[in-house]
Short mmCIF file of C-alpha atoms in Angstrom, two decimals:
data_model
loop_
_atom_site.label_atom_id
_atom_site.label_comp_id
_atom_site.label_asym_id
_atom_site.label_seq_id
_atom_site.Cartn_x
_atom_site.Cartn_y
_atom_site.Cartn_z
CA UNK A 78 2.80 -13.01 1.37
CA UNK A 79 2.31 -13.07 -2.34
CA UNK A 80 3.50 -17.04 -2.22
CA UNK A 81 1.29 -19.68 -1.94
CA UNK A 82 1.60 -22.10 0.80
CA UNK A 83 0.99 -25.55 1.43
CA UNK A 84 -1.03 -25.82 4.42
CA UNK A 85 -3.53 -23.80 7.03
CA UNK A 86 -2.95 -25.72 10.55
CA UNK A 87 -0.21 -25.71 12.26
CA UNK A 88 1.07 -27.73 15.01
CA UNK A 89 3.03 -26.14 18.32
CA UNK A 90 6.02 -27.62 16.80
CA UNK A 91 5.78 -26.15 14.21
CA UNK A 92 5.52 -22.10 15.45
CA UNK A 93 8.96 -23.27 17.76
CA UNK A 94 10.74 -24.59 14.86
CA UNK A 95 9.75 -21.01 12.79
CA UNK A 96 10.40 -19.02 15.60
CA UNK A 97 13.89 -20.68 15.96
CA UNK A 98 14.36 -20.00 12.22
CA UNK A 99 13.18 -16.49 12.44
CA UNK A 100 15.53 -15.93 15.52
CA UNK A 101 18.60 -16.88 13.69
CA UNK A 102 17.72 -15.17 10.26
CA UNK A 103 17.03 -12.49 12.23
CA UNK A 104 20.62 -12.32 13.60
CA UNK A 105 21.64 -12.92 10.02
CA UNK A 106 20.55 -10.46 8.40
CA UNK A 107 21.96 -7.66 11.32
CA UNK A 108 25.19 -8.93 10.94
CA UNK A 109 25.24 -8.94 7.22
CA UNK A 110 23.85 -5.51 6.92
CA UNK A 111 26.50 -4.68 9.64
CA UNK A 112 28.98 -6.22 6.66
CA UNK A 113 27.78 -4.78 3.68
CA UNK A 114 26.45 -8.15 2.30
CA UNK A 115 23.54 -6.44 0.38
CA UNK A 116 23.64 -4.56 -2.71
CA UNK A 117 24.45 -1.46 -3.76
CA UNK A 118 22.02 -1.57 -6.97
CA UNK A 119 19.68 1.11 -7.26
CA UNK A 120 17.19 3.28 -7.50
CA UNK A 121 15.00 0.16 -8.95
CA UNK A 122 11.46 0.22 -8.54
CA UNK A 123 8.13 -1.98 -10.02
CA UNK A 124 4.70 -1.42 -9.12
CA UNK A 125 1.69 -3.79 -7.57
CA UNK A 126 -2.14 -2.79 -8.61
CA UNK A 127 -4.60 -4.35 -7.23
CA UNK A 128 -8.06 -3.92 -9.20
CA UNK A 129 -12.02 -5.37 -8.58
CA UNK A 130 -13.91 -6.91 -11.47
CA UNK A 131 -17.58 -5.74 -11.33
CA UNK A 132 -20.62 -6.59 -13.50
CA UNK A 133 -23.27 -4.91 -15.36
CA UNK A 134 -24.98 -3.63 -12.41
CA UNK A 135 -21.69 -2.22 -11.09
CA UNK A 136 -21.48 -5.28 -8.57
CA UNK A 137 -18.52 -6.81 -7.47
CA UNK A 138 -18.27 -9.99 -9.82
CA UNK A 139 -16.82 -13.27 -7.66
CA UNK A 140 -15.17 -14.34 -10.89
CA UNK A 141 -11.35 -14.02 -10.82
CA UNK A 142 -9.72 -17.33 -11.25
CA UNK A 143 -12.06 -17.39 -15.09
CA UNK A 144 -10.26 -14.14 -15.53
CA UNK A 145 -7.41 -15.12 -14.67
CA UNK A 146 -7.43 -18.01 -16.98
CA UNK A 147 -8.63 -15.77 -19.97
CA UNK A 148 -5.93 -13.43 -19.28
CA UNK A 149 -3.36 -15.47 -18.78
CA UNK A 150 -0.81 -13.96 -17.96
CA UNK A 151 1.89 -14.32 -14.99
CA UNK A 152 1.91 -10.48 -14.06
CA UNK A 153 -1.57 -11.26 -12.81
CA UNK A 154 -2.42 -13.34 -9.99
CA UNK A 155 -5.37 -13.87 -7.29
CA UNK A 156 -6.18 -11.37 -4.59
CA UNK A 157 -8.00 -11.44 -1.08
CA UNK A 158 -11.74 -11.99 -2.34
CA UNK A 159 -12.87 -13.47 -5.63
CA UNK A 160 -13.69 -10.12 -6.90
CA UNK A 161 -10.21 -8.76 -6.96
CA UNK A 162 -6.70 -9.03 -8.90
CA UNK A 163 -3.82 -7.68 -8.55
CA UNK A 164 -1.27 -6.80 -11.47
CA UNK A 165 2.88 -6.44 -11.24
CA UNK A 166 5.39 -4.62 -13.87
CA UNK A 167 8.44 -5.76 -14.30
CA UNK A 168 11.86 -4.34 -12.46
CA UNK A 169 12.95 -0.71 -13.98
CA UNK A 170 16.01 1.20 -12.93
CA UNK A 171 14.92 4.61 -12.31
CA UNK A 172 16.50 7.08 -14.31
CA UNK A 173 15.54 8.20 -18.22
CA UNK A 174 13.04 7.59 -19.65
CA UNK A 175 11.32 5.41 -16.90
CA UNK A 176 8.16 7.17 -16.18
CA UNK A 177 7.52 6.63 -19.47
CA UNK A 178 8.13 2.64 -19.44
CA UNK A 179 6.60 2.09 -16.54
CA UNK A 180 3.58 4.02 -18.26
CA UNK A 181 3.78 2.26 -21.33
CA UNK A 182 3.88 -1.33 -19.37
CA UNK A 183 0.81 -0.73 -17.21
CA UNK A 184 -1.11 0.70 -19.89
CA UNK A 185 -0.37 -2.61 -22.13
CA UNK A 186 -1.26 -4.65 -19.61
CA UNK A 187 -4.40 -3.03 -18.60
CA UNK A 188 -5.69 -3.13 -22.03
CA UNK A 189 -4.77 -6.45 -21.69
CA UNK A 190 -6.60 -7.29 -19.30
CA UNK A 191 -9.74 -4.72 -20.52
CA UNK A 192 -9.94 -7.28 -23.48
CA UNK A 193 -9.92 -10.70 -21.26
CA UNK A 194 -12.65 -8.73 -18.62
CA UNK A 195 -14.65 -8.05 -21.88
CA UNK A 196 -14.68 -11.30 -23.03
CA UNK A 197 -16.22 -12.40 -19.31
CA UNK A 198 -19.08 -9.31 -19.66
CA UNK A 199 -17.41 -7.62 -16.44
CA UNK A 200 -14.98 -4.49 -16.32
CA UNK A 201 -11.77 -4.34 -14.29
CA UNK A 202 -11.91 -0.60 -11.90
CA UNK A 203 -9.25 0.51 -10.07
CA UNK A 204 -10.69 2.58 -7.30
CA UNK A 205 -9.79 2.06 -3.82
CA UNK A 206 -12.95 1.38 -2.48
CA UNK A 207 -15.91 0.18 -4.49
CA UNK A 208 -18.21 2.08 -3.27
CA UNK A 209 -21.12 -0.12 -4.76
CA UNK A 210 -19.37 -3.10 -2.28
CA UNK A 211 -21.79 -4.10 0.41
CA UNK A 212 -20.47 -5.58 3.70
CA UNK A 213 -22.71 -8.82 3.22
CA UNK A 214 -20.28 -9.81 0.70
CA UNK A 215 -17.59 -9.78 2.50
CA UNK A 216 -17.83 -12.83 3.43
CA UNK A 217 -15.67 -16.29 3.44
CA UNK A 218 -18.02 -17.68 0.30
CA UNK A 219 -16.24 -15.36 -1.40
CA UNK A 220 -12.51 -15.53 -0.52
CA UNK A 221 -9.89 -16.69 -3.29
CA UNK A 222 -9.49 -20.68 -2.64
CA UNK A 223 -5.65 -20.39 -1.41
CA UNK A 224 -4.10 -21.59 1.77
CA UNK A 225 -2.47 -18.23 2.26
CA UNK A 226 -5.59 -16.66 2.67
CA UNK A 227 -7.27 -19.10 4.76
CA UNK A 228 -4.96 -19.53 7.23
CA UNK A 229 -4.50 -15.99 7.35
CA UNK A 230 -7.85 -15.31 8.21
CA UNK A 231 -7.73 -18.18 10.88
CA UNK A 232 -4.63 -17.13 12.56
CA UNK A 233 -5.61 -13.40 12.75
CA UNK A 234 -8.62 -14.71 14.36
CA UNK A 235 -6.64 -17.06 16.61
CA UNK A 236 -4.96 -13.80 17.55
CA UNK A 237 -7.72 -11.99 18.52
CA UNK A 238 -9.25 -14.94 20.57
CA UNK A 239 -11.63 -15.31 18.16
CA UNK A 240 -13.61 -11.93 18.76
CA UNK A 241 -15.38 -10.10 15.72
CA UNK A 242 -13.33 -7.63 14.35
CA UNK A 243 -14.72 -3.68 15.06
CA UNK A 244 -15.03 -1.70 12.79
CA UNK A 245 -16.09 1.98 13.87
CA UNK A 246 -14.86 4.98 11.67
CA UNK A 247 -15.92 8.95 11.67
CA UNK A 248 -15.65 11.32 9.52
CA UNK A 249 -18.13 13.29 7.39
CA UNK A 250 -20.59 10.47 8.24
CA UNK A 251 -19.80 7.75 11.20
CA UNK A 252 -19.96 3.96 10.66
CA UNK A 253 -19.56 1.05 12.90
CA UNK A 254 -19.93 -2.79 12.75
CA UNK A 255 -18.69 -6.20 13.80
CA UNK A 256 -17.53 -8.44 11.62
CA UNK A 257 -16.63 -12.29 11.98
CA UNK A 258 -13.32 -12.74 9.52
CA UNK A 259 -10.65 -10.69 7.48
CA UNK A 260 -12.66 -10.02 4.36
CA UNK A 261 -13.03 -6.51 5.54
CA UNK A 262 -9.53 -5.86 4.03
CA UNK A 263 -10.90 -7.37 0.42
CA UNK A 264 -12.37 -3.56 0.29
CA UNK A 265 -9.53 -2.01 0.11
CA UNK A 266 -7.21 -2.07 -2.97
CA UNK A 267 -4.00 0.23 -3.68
CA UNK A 268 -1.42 1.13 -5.76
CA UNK A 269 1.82 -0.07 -3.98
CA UNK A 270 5.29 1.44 -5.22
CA UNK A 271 8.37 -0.87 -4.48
CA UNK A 272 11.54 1.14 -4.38
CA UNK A 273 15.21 -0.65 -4.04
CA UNK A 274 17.61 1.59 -2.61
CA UNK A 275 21.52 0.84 -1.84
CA UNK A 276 22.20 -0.67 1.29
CA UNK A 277 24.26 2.16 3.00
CA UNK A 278 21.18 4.73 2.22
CA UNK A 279 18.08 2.26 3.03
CA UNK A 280 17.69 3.98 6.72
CA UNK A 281 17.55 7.36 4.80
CA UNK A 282 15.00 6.69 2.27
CA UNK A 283 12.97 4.43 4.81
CA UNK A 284 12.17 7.67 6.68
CA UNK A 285 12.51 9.81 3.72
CA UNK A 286 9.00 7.79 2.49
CA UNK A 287 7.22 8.14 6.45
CA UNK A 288 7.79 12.04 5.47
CA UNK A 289 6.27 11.87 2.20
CA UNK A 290 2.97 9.46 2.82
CA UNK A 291 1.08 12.61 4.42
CA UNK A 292 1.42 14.80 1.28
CA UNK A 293 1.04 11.27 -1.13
CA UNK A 294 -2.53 9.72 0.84
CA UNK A 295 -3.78 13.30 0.85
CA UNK A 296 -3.14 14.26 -3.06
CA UNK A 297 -4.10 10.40 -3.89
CA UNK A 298 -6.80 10.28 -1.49
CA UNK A 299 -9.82 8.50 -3.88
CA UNK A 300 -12.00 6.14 -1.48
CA UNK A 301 -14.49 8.35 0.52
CA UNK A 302 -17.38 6.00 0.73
CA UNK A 303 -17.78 2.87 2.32
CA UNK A 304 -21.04 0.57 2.66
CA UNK A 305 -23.19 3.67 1.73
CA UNK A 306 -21.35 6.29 4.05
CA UNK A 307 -19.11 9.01 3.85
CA UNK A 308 -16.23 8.69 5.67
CA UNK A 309 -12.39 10.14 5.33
CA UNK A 310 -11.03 11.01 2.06
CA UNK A 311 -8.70 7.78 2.19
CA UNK A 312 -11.11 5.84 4.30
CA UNK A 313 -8.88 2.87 3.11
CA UNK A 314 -6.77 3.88 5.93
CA UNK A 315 -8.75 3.15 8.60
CA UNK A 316 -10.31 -0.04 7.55
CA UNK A 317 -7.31 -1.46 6.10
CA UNK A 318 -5.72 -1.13 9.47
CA UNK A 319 -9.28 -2.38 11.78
CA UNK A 320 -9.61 -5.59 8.99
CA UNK A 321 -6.59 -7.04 10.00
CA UNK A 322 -6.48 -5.53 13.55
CA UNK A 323 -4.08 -7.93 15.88
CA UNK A 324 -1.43 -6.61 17.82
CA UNK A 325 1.97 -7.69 19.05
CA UNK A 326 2.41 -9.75 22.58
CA UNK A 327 0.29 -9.71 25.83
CA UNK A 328 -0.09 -5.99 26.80
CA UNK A 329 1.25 -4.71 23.66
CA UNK A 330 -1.58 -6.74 22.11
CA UNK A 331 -3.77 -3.30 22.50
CA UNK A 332 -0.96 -0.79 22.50
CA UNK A 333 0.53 0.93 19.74
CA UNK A 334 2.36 -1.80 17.53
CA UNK A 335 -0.49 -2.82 15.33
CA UNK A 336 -0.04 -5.24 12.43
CA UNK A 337 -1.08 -2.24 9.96
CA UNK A 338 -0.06 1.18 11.06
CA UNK A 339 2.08 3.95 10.37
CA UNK A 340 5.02 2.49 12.40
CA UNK A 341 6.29 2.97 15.91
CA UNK A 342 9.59 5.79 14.76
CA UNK A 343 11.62 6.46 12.17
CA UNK A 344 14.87 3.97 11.57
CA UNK A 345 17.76 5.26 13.81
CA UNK A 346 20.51 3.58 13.24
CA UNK A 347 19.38 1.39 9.86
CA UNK A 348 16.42 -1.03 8.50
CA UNK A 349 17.32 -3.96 11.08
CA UNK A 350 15.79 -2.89 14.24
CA UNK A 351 12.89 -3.11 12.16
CA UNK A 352 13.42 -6.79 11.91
CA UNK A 353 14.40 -7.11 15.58
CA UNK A 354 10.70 -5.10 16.27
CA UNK A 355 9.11 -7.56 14.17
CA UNK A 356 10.75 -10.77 16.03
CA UNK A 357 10.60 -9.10 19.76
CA UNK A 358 7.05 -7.27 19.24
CA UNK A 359 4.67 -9.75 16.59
CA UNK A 360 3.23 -13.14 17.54
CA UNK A 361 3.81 -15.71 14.27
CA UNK A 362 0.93 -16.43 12.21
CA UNK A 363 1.64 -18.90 9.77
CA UNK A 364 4.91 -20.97 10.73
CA UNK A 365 5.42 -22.16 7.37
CA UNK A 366 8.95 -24.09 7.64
CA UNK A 367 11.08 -24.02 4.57
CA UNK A 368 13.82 -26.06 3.77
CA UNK A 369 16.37 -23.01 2.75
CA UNK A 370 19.86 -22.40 3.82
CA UNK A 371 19.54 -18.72 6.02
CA UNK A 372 20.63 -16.71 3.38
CA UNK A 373 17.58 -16.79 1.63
CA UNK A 374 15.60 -15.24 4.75
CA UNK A 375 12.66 -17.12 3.85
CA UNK A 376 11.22 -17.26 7.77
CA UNK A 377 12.18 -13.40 7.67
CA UNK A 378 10.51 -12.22 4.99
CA UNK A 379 7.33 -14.61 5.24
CA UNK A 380 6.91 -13.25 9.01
CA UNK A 381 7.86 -9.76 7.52
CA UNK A 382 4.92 -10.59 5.03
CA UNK A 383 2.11 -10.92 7.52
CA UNK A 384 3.43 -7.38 9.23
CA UNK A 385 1.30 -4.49 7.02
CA UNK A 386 3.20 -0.71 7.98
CA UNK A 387 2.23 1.72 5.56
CA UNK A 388 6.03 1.97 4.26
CA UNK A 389 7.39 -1.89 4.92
CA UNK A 390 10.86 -2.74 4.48
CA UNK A 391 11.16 -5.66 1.97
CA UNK A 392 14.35 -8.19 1.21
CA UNK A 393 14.84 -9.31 -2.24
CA UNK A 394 17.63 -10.57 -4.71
CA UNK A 395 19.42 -9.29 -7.20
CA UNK A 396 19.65 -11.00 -10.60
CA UNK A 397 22.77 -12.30 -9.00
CA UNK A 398 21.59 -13.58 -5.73
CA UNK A 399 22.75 -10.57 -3.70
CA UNK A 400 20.25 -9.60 -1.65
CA UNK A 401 18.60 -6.25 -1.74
CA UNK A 402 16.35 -3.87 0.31
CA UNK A 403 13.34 -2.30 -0.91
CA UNK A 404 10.89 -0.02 0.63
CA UNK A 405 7.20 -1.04 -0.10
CA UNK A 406 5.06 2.35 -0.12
CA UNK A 407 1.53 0.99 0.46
CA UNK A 408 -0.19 4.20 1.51
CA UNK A 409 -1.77 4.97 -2.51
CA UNK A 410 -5.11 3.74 -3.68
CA UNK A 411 -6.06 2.48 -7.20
CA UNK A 412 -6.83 4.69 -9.43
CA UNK A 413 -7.87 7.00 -10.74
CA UNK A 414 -6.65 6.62 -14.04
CA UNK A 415 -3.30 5.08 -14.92
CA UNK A 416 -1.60 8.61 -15.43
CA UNK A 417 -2.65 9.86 -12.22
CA UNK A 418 -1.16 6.71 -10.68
CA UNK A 419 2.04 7.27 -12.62
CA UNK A 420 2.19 10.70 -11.44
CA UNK A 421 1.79 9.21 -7.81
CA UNK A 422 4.90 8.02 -7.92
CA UNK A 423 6.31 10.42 -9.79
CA UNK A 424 5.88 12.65 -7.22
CA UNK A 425 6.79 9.80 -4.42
CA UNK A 426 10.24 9.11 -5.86
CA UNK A 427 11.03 12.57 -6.21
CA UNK A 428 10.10 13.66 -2.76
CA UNK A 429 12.24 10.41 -1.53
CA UNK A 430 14.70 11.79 -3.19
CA UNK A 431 15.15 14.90 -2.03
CA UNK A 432 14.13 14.42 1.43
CA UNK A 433 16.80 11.21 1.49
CA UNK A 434 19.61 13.24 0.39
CA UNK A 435 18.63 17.02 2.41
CA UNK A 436 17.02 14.99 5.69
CA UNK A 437 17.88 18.23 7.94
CA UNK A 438 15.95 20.35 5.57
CA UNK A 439 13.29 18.09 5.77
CA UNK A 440 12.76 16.46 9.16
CA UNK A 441 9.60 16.43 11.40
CA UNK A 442 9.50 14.35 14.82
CA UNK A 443 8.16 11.21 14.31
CA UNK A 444 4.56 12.11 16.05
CA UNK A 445 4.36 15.23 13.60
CA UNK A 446 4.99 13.01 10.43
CA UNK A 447 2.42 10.63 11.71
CA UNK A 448 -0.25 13.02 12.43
CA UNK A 449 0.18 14.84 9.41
CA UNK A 450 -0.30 11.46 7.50
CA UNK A 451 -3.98 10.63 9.53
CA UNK A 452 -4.83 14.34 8.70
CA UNK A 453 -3.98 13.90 5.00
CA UNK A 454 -5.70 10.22 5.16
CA UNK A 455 -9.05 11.92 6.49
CA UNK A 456 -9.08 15.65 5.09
CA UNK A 457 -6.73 15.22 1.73
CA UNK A 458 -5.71 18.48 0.25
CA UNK A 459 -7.83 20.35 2.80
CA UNK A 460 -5.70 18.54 5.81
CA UNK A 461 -4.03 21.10 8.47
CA UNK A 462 -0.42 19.60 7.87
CA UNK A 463 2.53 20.77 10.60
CA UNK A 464 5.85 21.64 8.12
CA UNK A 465 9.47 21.64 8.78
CA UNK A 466 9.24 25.14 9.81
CA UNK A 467 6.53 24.25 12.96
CA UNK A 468 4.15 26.04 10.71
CA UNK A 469 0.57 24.74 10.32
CA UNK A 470 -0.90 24.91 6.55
CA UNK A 471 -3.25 23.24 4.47
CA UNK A 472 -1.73 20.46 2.98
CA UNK A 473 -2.68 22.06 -1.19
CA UNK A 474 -0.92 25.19 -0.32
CA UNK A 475 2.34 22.99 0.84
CA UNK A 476 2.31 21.00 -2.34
CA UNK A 477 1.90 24.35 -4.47
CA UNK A 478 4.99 25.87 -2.50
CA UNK A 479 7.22 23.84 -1.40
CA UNK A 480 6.72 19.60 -2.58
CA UNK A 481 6.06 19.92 -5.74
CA UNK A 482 9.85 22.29 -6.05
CA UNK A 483 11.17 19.73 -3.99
CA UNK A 484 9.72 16.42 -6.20
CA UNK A 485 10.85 18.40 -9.57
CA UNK A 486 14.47 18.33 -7.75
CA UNK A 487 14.59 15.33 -6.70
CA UNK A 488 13.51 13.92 -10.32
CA UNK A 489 16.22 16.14 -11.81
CA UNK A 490 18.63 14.52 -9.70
CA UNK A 491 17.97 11.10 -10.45
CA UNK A 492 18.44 12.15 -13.98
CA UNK A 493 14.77 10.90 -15.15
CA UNK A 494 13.56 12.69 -18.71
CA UNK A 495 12.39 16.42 -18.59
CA UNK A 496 9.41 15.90 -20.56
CA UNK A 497 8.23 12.81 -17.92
CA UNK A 498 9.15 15.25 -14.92
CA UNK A 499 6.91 18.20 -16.80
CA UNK A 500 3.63 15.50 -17.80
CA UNK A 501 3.36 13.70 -14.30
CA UNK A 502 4.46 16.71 -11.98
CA UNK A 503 2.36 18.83 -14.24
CA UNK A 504 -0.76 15.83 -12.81
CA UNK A 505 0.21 16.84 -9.53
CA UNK A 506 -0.04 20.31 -9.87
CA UNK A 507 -3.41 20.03 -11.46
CA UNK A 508 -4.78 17.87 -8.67
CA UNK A 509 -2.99 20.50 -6.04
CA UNK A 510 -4.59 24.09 -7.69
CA UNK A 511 -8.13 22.82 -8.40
CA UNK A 512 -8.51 20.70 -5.72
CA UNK A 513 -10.02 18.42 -7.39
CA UNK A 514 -8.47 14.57 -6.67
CA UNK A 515 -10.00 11.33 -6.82
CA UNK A 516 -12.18 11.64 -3.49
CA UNK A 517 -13.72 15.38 -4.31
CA UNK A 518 -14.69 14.15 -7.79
CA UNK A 519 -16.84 11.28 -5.71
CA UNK A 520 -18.45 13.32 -3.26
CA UNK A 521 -18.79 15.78 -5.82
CA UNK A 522 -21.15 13.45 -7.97
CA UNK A 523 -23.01 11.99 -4.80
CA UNK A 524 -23.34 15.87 -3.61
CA UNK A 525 -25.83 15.77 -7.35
CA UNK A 526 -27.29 12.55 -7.58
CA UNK A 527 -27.52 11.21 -3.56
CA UNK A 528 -27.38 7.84 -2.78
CA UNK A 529 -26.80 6.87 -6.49
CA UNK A 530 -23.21 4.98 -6.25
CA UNK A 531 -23.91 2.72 -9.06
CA UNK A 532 -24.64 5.55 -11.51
CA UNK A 533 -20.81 7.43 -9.81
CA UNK A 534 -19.32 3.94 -10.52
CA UNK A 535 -20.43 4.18 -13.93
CA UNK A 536 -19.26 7.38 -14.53
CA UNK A 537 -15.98 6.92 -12.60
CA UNK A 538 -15.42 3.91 -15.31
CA UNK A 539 -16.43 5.53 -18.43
CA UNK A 540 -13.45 8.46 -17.62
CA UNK A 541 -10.93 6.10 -16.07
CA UNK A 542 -11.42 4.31 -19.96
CA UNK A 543 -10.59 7.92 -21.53
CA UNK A 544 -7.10 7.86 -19.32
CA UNK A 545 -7.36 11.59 -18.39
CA UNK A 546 -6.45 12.77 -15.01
CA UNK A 547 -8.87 13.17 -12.18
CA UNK A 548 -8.55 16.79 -12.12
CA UNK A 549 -10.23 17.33 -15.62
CA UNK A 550 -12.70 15.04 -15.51
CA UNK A 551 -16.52 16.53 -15.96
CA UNK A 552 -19.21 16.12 -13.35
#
């Protein structure tokens, strides 16, 4: 979904030829992965950020295409709503010292992009929910002016028969609405890990990251607040998956295969059937034809694109044309600060690892790994998690005990750089004993000053500039 397309109507024609396309692409890609057509190459992995741009009076500031232009750079590109942009690093295998380069990347081209957002008397802030962000702004006067995203919006709506999307969400505080387009899902921005795996293992690290979003959402957690209230400690969950909210076919259109969710099982016998579930179970929404031979999977992954699981399997190619699979780990907000988003995936890769290569130590039934992930979404480190043993515990003390031992492995065993596994692990562990993560800190500073979100905004900016970690920032 990140290309741009060249059109927002479509004709009837058009969603048969796609869905012929898609059919035999679909096919394809089964029988190459039945073949061993894709590559081997891997670990790999690159992040996506996406960030807001607010103004002096910690408003969202409807102002990214002059950003973009003072930035100017092609790691940065247009998001949902005029107020947001969202940053890419480059490829890095993942072994040495790459904590550190991926570190050393994002914090150049943050500053980077700190300077340009200076220069326009607005600041970037990677949080996953503004909480300053009022719903009358979400609105279609401010969407980015890109094809892609109107005919997104119109085809979601198409899906839904044109009703208002609901929004209704409870937690601390409970808040429900009706809203006429996808904007909604401009208020939510993450952190999204990509991850390229070898072929042969995909299936194992695919469920290998379901297992770990519970314990990453919950130590991550950092967007309590939305349009005033308090809601889950990821409330991004939630509203990420009602702003898009369109189901698959006729009755399923209300069942349990939503566009954005946390999947319908693990992968059984390999990443395909999650293809076939996206071909038998999704409507199309934008049958955008290309002229491509097959083997670029260009109907694939665009109808892949418009499909939003938490952990989403992705195609790409290889420097040589060999095409890859990657797992797309959506379930992290922004921010923080750009260590404790480092240390994110830190802890991400090594708990893939580990739970990849020991899956029998590790397993949970599908419904167990899926609850534990809503209870981690809504209570973060205080969530009552089930573990491999069939023991409940709160999800802090099973980080202390037993995930962060089992991330430190799995680092070790991709060979990354002691003193990396130490700093970002060491993050982790910080966040885990005091409690203190990215959510608390907010409702820590409303708990003092109520109802003043511009004045936590400020704050929240003023020590994500310092680059410490959550867990030792002041109140």
């Amino acid at each position: 979904m990140g290309q741009e397309i060249g059109k927002t109507h479509f004709s009837d024609a058009e969603f048969g030829v796609f869905r012929h396309k898609l059919e035999d692409e679909t096919r394809l890609f089964t029988r190459w992965i039945r073949d061993g057509r894709f590559s081997s190459r891997g670990p790999v992995t690159g992040f996506e950020l996406e960030a807001w741009l607010v103004d002096s009076a910690m408003e969202p500031a409807p102002l990214n295409r002059e950003f973009l232009a003072a930035l100017n750079n092609p790691l940065a590109s247009p998001e949902l709503a005029l107020f947001n942009v969202e940053f890419n690093t480059q490829p890095q295998s993942l072994t040495g010292p790459a904590l550190s380069l991926l570190y050393g990347e994002l914090a150049g081209l943050w500053a980077e992009a700190t300077a340009a957002a200076d220069r326009l008397g607005v600041q970037l802030a990677a949080i996953g929910i503004l909480p300053t962000v009022r719903e009358a702004v979400l609105n279609l006067s401010h969407i980015s002016p890109m094809n892609r995203y109107h005919a997104l919006n119109e085809q979601i709506l198409a899906a839904r028969g044109y009703q208002p999307l609901h929004l209704k969400i409870s937690g601390h505080e409970h808040l429900e609405s009706r809203h006429q387009d996808v904007m909604l899902e401009a208020a939510t921005t993450s952190f999204q890990i990509h991850l390229q795996v070898p072929w042969e293992k995909a299936r194992d690290y695919f469920n290998a990251a379901l297992l770990a979003s519970a314990p990453l959402v919950g130590v991550a957690a950092n967007s309590p607040f939305l349009f005033g209230r308090d809601l889950w400690a990821e409330t991004r969950i939630p509203l990420f998956e009602q702003a898009a909210e369109a189901g698959g076919y006729q009755e399923a259109a209300h069942g349990p295969l939503r566009r954005v969710s946390f999947g319908s099982d693990y992968a059984k016998s390999g990443l395909a059937e999650l293809f076939e579930e996206n071909l038998q179970h999704f409507p199309i929404l934008l049958p955008l034809v290309a002229d491509t031979a097959p083997e670029r999977f260009a109907h694939l992954r665009l109808h892949n694109g418009t499909i939003w699981r938490w952990n989403r399997p992705l195609i790409g190619f290889d420097p040589d044309r060999t095409p890859h699979l990657r797992i797309e780990h959506r379930v992290i907000p922004a921010g923080p600060s750009l260590v404790d988003m480092i240390a994110n995936a830190a802890l991400f890769f090594g708990l893939t690892e580990t739970f990849a290569q020991e899956p029998w130590a590790w397993w949970l039934p599908f419904p167990t790994a899926r609850d534990n992930f809503y209870q981690a979404a809504r209570h973060g480190l205080h969530a009552p998690v089930i573990d491999p043993e069939g023991e409940k515990q709160r999800l802090g003390v099973w980080l202390l005990n037993r995930l962060l031992p089992a991330a430190e492995a799995g680092l070790r065993r991709l060979a990354l750089a002691e003193a990396d596994i130490v700093r970002y692990l060491g993050v982790i562990e910080g966040r885990a004993a005091s409690g203190l993560i990215g959510s608390e800190w907010q409702r820590r500073f409303i708990a003092r000053h109520p109802g003043d979100f511009s004045a936590l905004l400020g704050e929240y900016l003023s020590h994500q500039r310092t680059g410490e970690p959550v867990h030792r920032w002041p109140l």
